[in-house]
XYZ file of N, CA and C in Angstrom:
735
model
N 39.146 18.631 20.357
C 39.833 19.910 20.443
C 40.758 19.968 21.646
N 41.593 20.864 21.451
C 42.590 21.517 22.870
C 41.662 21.420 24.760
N 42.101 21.078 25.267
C 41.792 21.433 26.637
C 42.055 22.966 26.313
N 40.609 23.755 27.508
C 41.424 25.070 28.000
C 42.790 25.459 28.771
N 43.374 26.251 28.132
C 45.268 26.282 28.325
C 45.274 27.714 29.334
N 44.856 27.253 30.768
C 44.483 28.162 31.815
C 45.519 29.239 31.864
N 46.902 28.833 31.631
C 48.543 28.768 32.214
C 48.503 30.147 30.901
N 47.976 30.266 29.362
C 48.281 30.769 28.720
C 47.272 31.480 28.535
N 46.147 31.414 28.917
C 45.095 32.600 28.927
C 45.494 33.496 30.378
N 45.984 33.141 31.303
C 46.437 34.265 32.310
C 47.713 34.841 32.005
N 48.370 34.423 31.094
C 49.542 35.491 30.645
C 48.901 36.230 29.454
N 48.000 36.242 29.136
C 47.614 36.640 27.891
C 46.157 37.121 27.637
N 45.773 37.769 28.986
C 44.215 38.052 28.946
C 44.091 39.458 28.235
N 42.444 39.097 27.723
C 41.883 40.920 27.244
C 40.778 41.119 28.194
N 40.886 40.742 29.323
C 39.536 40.544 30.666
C 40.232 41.416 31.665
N 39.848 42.235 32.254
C 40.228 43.032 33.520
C 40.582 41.942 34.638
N 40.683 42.298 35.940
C 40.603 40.873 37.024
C 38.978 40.983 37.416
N 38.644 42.372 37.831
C 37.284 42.146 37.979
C 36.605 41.416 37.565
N 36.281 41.346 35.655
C 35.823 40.840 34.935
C 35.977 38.912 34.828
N 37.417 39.147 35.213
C 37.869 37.153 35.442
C 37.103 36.758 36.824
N 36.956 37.530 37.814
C 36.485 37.316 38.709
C 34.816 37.230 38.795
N 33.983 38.151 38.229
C 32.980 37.447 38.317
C 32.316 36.336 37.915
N 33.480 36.431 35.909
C 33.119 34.795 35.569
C 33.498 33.361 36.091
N 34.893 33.861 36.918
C 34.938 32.491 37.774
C 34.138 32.248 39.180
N 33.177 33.154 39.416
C 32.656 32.781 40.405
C 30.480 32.524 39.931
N 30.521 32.834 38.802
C 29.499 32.294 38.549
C 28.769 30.977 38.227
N 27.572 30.592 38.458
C 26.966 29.414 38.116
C 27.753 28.499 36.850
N 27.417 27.917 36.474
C 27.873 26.881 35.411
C 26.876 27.608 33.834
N 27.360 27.964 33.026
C 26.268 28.750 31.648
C 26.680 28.060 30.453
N 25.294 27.735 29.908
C 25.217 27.628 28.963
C 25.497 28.239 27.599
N 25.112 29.305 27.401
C 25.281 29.887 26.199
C 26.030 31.388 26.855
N 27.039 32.154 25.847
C 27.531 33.274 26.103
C 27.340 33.551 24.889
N 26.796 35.215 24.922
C 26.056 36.030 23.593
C 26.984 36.885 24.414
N 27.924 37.553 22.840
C 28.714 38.781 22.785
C 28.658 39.271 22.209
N 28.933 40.324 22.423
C 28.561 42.193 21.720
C 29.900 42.692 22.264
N 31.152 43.148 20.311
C 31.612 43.627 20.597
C 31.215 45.270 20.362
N 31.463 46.293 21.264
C 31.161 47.374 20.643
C 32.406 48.566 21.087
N 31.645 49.423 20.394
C 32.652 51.092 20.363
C 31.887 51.969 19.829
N 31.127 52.468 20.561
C 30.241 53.743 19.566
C 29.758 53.430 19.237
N 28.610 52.263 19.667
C 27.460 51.957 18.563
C 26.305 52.164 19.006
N 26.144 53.257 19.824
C 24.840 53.582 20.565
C 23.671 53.445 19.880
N 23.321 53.995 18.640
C 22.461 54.319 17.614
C 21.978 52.896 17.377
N 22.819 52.065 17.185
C 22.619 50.613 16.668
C 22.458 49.531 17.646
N 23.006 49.914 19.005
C 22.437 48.592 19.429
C 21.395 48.081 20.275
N 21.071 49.026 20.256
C 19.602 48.792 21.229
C 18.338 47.534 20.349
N 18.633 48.208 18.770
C 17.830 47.069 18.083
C 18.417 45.674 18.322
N 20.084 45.497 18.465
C 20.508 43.902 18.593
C 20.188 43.381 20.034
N 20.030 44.484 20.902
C 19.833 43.889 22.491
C 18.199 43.308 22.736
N 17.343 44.768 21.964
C 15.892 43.679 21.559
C 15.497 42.400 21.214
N 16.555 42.329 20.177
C 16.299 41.071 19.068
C 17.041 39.865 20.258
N 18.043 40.040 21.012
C 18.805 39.028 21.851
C 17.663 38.688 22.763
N 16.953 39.634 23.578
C 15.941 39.398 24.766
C 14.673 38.940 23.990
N 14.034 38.811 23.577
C 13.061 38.264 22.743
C 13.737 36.804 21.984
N 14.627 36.755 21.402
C 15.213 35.149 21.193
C 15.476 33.997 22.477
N 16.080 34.727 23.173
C 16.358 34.240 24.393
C 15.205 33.988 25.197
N 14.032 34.439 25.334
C 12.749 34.357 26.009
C 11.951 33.391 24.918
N 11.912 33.702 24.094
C 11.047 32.568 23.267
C 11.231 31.081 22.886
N 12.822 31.447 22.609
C 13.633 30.200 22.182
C 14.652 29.288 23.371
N 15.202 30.189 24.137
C 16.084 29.282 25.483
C 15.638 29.620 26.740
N 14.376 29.832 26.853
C 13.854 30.349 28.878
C 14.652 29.417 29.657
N 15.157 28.210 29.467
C 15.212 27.629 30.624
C 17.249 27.311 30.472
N 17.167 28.187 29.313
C 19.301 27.861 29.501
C 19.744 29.052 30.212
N 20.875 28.918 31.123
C 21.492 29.888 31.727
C 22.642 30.642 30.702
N 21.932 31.942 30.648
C 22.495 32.631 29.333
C 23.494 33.755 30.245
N 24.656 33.905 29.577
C 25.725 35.437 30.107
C 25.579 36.108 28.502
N 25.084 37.420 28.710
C 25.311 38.564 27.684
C 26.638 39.212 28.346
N 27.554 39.294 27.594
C 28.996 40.089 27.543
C 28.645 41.104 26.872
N 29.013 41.904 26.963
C 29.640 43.218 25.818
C 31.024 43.458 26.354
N 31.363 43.077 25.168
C 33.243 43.660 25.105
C 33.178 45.373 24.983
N 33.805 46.162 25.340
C 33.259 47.747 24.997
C 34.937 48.206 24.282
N 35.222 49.168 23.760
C 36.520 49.252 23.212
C 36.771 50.987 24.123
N 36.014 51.350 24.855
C 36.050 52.468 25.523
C 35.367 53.972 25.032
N 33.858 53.449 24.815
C 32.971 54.211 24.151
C 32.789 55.521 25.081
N 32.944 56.734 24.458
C 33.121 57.517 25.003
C 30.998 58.285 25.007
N 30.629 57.610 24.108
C 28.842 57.453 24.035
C 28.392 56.493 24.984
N 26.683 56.786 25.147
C 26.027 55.865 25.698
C 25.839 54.205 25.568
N 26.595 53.903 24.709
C 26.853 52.436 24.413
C 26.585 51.645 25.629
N 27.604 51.400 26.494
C 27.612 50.853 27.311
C 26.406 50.717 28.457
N 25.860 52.220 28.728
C 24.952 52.129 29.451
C 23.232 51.965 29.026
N 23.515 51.875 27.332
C 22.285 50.880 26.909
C 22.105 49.635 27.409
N 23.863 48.995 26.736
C 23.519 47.341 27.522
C 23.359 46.954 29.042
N 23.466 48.019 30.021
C 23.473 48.009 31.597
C 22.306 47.579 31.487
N 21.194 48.952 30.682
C 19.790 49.102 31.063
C 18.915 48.404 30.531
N 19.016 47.750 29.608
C 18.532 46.856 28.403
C 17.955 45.684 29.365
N 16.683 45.677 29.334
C 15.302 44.416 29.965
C 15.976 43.397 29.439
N 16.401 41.809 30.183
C 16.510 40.665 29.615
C 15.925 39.570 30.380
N 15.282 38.835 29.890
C 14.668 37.539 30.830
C 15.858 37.630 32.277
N 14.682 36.452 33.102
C 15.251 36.198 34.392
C 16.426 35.580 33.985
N 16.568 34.714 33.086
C 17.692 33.542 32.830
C 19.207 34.102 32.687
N 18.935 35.329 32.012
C 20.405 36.071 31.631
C 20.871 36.983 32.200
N 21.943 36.522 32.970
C 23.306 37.286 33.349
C 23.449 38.399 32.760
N 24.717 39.536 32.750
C 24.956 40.662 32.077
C 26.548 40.878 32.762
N 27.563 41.291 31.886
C 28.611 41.595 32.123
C 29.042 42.768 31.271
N 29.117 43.984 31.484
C 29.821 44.871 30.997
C 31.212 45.511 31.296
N 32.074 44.820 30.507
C 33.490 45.388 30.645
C 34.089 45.757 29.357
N 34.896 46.950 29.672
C 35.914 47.106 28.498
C 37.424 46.663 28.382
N 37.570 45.529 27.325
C 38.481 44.936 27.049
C 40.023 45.344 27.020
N 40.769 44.858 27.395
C 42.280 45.520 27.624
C 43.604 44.833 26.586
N 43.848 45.623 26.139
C 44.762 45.168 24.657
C 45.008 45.537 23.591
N 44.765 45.377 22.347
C 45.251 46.059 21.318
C 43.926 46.521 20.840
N 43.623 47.682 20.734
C 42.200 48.293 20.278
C 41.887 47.575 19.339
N 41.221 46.865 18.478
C 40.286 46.272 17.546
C 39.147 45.396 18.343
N 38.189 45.015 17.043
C 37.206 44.059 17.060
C 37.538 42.797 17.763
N 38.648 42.743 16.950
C 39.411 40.916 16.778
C 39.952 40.989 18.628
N 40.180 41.584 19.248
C 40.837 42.047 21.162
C 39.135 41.478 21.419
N 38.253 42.532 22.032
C 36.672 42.267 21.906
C 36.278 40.798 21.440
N 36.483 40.219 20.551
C 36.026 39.293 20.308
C 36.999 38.180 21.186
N 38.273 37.983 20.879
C 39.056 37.287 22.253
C 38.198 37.786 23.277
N 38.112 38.778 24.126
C 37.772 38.971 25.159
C 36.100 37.734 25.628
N 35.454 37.968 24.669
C 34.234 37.262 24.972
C 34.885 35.493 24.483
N 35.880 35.090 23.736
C 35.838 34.005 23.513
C 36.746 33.040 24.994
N 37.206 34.120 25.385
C 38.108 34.012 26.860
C 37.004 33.652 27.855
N 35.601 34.391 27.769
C 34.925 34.639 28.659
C 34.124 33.049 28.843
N 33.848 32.326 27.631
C 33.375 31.730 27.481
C 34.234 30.354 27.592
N 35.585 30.530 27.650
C 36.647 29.442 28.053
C 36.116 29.263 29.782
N 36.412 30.238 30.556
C 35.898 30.474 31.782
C 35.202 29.910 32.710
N 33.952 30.112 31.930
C 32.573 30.117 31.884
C 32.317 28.192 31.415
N 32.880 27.932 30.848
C 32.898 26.488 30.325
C 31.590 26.184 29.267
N 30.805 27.576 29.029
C 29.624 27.325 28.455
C 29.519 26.382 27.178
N 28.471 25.839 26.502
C 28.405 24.954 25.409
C 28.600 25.630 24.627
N 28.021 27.103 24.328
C 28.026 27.629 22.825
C 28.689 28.774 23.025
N 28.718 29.816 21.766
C 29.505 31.410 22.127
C 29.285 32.127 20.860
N 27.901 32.715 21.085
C 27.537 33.533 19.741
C 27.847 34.825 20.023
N 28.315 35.161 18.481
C 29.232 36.629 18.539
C 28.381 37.516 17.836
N 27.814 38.560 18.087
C 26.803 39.022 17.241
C 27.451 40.272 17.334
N 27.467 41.526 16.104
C 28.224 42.409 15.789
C 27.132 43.251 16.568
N 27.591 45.221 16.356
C 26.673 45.601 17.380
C 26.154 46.891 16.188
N 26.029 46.473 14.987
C 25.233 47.058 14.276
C 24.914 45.836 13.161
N 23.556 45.236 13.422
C 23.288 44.429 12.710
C 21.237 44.726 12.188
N 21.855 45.662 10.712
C 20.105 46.473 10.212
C 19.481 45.411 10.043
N 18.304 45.406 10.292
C 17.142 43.859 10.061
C 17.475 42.519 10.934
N 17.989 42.825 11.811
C 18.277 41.338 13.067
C 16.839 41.239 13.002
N 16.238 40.321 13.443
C 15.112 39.381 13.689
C 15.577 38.460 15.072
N 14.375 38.604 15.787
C 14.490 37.303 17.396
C 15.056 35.690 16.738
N 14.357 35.467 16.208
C 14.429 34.258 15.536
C 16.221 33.974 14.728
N 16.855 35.142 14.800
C 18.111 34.444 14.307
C 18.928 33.896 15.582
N 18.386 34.376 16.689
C 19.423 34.142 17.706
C 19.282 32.705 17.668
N 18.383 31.708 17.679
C 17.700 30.348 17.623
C 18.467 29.394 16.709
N 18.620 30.346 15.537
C 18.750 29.440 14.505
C 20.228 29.436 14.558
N 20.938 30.253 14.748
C 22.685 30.322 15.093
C 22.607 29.051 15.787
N 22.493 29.583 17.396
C 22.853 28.861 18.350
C 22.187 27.571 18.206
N 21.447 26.925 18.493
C 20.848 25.688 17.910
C 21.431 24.459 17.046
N 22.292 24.899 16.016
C 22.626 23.634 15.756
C 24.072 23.529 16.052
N 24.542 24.981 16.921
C 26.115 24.054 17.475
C 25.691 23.338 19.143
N 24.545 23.774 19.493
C 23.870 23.161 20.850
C 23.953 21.458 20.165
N 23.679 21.246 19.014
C 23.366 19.868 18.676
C 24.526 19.245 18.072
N 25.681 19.395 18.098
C 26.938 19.402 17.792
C 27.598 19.879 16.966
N 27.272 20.922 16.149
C 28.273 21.245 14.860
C 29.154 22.441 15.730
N 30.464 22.637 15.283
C 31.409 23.427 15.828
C 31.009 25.174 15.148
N 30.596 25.054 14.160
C 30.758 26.971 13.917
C 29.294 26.588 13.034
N 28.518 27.845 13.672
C 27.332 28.051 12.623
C 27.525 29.581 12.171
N 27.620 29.797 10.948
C 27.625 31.238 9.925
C 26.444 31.822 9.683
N 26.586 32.915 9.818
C 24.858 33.320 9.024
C 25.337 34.029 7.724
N 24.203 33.757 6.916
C 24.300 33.984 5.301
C 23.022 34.803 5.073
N 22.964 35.921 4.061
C 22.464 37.106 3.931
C 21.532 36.797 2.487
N 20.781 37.472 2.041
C 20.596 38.094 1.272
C 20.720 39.474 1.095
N 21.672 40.130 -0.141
C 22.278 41.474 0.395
C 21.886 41.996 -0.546
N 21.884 43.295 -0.265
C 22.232 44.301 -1.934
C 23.198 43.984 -2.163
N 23.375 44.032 -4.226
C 24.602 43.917 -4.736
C 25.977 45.108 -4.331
N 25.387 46.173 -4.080
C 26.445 46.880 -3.443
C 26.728 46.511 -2.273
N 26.205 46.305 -1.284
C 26.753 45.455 0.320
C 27.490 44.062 0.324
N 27.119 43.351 -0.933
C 27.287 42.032 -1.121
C 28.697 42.244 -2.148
N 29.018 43.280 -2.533
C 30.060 43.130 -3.954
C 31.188 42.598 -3.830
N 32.276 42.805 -2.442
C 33.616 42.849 -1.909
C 33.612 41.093 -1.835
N 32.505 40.967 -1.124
C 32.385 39.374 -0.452
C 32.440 38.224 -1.981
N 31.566 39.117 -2.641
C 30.804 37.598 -4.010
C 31.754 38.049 -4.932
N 32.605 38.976 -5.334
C 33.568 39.245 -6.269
C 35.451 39.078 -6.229
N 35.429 39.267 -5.022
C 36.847 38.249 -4.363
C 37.009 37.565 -3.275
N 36.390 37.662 -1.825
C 36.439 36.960 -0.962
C 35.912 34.839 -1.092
N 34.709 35.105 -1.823
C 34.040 33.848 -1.859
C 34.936 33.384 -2.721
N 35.298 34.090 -4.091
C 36.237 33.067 -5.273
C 37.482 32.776 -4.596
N 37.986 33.477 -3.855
C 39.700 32.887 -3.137
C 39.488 31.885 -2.578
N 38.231 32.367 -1.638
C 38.118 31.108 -0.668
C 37.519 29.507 -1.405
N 36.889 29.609 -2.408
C 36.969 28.703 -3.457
C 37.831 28.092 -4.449
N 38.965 29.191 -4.615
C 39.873 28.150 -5.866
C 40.909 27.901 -4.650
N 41.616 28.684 -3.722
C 42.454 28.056 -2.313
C 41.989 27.063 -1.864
N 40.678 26.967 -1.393
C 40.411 25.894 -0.167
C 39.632 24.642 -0.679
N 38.827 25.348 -1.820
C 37.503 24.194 -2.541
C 36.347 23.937 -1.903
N 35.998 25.303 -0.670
C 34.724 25.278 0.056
C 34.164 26.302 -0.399
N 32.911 25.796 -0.328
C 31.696 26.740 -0.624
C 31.170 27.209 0.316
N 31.861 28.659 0.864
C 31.645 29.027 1.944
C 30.527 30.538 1.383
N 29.648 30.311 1.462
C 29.398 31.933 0.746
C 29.478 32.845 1.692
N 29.534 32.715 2.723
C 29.971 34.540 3.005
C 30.757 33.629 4.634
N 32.344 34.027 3.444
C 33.520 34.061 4.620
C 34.088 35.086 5.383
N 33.373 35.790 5.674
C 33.600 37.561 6.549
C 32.143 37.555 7.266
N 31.862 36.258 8.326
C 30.549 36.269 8.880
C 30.647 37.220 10.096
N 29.639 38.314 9.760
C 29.520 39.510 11.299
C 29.101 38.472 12.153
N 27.806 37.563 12.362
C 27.560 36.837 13.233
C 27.967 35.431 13.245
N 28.377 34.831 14.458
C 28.427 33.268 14.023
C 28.165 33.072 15.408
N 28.144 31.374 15.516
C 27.996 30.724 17.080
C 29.696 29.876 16.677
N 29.393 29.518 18.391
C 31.055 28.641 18.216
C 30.788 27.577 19.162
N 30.876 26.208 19.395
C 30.643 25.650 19.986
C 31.811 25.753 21.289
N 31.387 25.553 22.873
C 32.373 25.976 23.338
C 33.830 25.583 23.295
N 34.112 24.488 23.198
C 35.442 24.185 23.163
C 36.626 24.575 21.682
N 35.454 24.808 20.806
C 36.431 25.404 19.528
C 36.782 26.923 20.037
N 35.650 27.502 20.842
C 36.164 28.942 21.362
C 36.927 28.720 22.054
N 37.281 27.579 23.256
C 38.344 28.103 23.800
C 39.535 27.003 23.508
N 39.668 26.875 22.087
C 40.966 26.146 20.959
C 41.018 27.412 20.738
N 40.352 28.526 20.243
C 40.862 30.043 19.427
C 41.584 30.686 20.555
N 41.119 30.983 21.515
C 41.379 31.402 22.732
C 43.281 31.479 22.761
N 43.385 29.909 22.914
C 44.689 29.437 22.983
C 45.706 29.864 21.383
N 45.330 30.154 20.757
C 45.851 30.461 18.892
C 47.024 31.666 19.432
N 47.952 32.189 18.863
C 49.166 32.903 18.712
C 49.010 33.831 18.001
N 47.529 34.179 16.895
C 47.632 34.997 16.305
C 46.859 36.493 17.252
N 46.811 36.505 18.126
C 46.080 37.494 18.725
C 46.917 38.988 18.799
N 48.147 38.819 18.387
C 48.935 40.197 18.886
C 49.079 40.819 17.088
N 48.508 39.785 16.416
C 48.657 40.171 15.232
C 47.734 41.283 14.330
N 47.340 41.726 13.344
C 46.492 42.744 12.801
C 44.872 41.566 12.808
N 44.999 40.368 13.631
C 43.551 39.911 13.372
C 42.969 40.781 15.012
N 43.928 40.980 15.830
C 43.170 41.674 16.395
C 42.416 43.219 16.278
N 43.094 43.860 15.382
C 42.850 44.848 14.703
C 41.375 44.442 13.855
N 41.903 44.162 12.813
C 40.565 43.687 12.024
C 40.764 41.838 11.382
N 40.024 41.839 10.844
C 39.666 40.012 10.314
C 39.294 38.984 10.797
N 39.117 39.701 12.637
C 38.435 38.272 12.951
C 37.843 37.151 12.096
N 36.695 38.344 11.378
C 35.320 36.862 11.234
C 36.172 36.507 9.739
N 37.066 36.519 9.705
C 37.383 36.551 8.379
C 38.188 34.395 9.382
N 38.997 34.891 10.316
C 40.024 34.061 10.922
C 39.341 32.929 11.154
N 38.238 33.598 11.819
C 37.363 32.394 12.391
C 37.034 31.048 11.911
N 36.429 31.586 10.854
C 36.047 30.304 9.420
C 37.067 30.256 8.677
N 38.259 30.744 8.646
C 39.163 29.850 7.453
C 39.815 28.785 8.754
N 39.943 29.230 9.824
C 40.266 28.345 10.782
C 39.360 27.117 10.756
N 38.112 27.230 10.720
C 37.248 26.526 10.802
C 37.972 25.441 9.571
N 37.730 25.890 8.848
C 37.714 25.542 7.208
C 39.200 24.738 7.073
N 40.294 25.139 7.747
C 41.482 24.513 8.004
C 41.772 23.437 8.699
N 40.680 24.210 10.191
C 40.915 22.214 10.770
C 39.981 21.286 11.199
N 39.082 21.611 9.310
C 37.962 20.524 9.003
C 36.912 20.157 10.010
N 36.167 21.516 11.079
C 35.577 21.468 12.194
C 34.221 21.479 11.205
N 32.973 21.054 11.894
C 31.773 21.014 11.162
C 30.924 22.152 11.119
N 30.861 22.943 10.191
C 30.589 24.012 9.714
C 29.177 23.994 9.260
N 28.160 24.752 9.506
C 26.929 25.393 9.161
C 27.195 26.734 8.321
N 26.030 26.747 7.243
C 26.102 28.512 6.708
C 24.252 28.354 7.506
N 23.617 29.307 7.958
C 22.475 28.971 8.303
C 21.994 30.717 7.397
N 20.885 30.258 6.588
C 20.082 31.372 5.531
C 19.290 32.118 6.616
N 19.268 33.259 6.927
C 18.525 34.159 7.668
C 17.499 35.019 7.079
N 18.072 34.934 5.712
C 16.992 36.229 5.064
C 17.654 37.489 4.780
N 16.835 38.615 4.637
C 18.167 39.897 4.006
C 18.258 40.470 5.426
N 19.377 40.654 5.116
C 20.089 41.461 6.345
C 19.808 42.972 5.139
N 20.402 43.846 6.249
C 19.860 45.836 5.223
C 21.578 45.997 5.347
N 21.724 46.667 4.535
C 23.209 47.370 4.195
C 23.461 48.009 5.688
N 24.577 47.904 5.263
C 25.344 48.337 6.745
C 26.116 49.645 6.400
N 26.017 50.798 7.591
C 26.600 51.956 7.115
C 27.632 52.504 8.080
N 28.043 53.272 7.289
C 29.860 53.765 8.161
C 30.661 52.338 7.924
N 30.833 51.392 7.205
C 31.979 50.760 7.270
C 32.619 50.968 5.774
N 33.988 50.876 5.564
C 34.812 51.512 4.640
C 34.686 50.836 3.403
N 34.823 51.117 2.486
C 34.123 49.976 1.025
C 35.394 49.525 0.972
């Protein structure tokens, strides 16, 4: 992959200086777990559980940074993830991202963070995710720790949660590409570090993927420049609510 392109992530940051500043002055980390959010008070306290319990069972001894990207939650969001118990091992950075309001800004922001940071991996975990389990954080991160570049997580859904994805997303991405990707709109994935900071460096950031489509970008990118791809089976995820059919 790309070297990190230092020269073009400082003309082009979604990181405050504060925020560049504490990650360049921290230890050397292993894994960076991000949470983009905006109002997801209600919801994320269950994903910050499920992160501190994976992280304690499964990586005690890796030096972990939890990010939350924030989009300028005018709720307690933010000061869940302040207060939120996490092993000795993990760091905590709470900043709100600067740029074009979407997901896809937030998600640069943590994939920047993790250019930085030089960490091995960079799992992106959404900040309403019904039925997370400790045990998925493991199974993400884990096999890009062992070299594969993007690990996906794959659902068992209701047919109504599942309809958009298994009725046009999966068939495009099948008669276009000829991969059997079953769920190419992954809320969670890991990234091994240096493919995060190849995205990092990408041109499409001022575009509507920062708005919306990240996880959509992520894996056809993947899928484009033939990086080694995981779908990893988690089990049912629960319907997800407030997002637009």
């Amino acid at each position: 992959g790309k070297h990190y392109n230092q020269r073009y992530v400082d003309n082009t940051t979604n990181l405050d200086d504060l925020t560049r500043q504490q990650l360049s002055q921290m230890q050397s980390v292993d894994i960076v777990i991000g949470i983009p959010s905006h109002r997801n008070s209600r919801t994320i306290g269950e994903v910050l559980r499920a992160v501190s319990r994976g992280i304690a069972e499964q990586f005690p001894d890796m030096r972990v940074l939890l990010l939350n990207a924030d989009g300028g939650s005018s709720d307690n969001t933010t000061h869940l993830v302040m207060d939120s118990p996490m092993p000795g091992n993990v760091s905590k950075i709470i900043t709100t991202y600067i740029g074009i309001m979407g997901k896809g800004t937030a998600v640069r922001a943590i994939l920047e963070a993790c250019a930085i940071t030089h960490a091995r991996v960079c799992l992106v975990l959404d900040a309403r995710i019904p039925g997370i389990q400790p045990e998925w954080i493991g199974r993400l991160i884990r096999p890009v720790l062992e070299g594969n570049d993007l690990a996906i997580g794959a659902y068992e859904r209701s047919p109504y949660a599942a309809a958009f994805n298994d009725n046009v997303v999966y068939p495009f991405i099948k008669a276009f590409l000829n991969a059997d990707l079953r769920n190419p709109l992954p809320l969670e994935f890991c990234l091994a570090g240096d493919y995060a900071a190849e995205l990092v460096t990408q041109d499409v950031w001022e575009t509507d993927v920062a708005k919306f489509g990240v996880n959509m970008y992520v894996a056809l990118e993947a899928l484009i420049m033939q990086r080694r791809i995981l779908q990893i089976e988690l089990g049912y995820r629960g319907d997800p609510s407030g997002e637009p059919g």
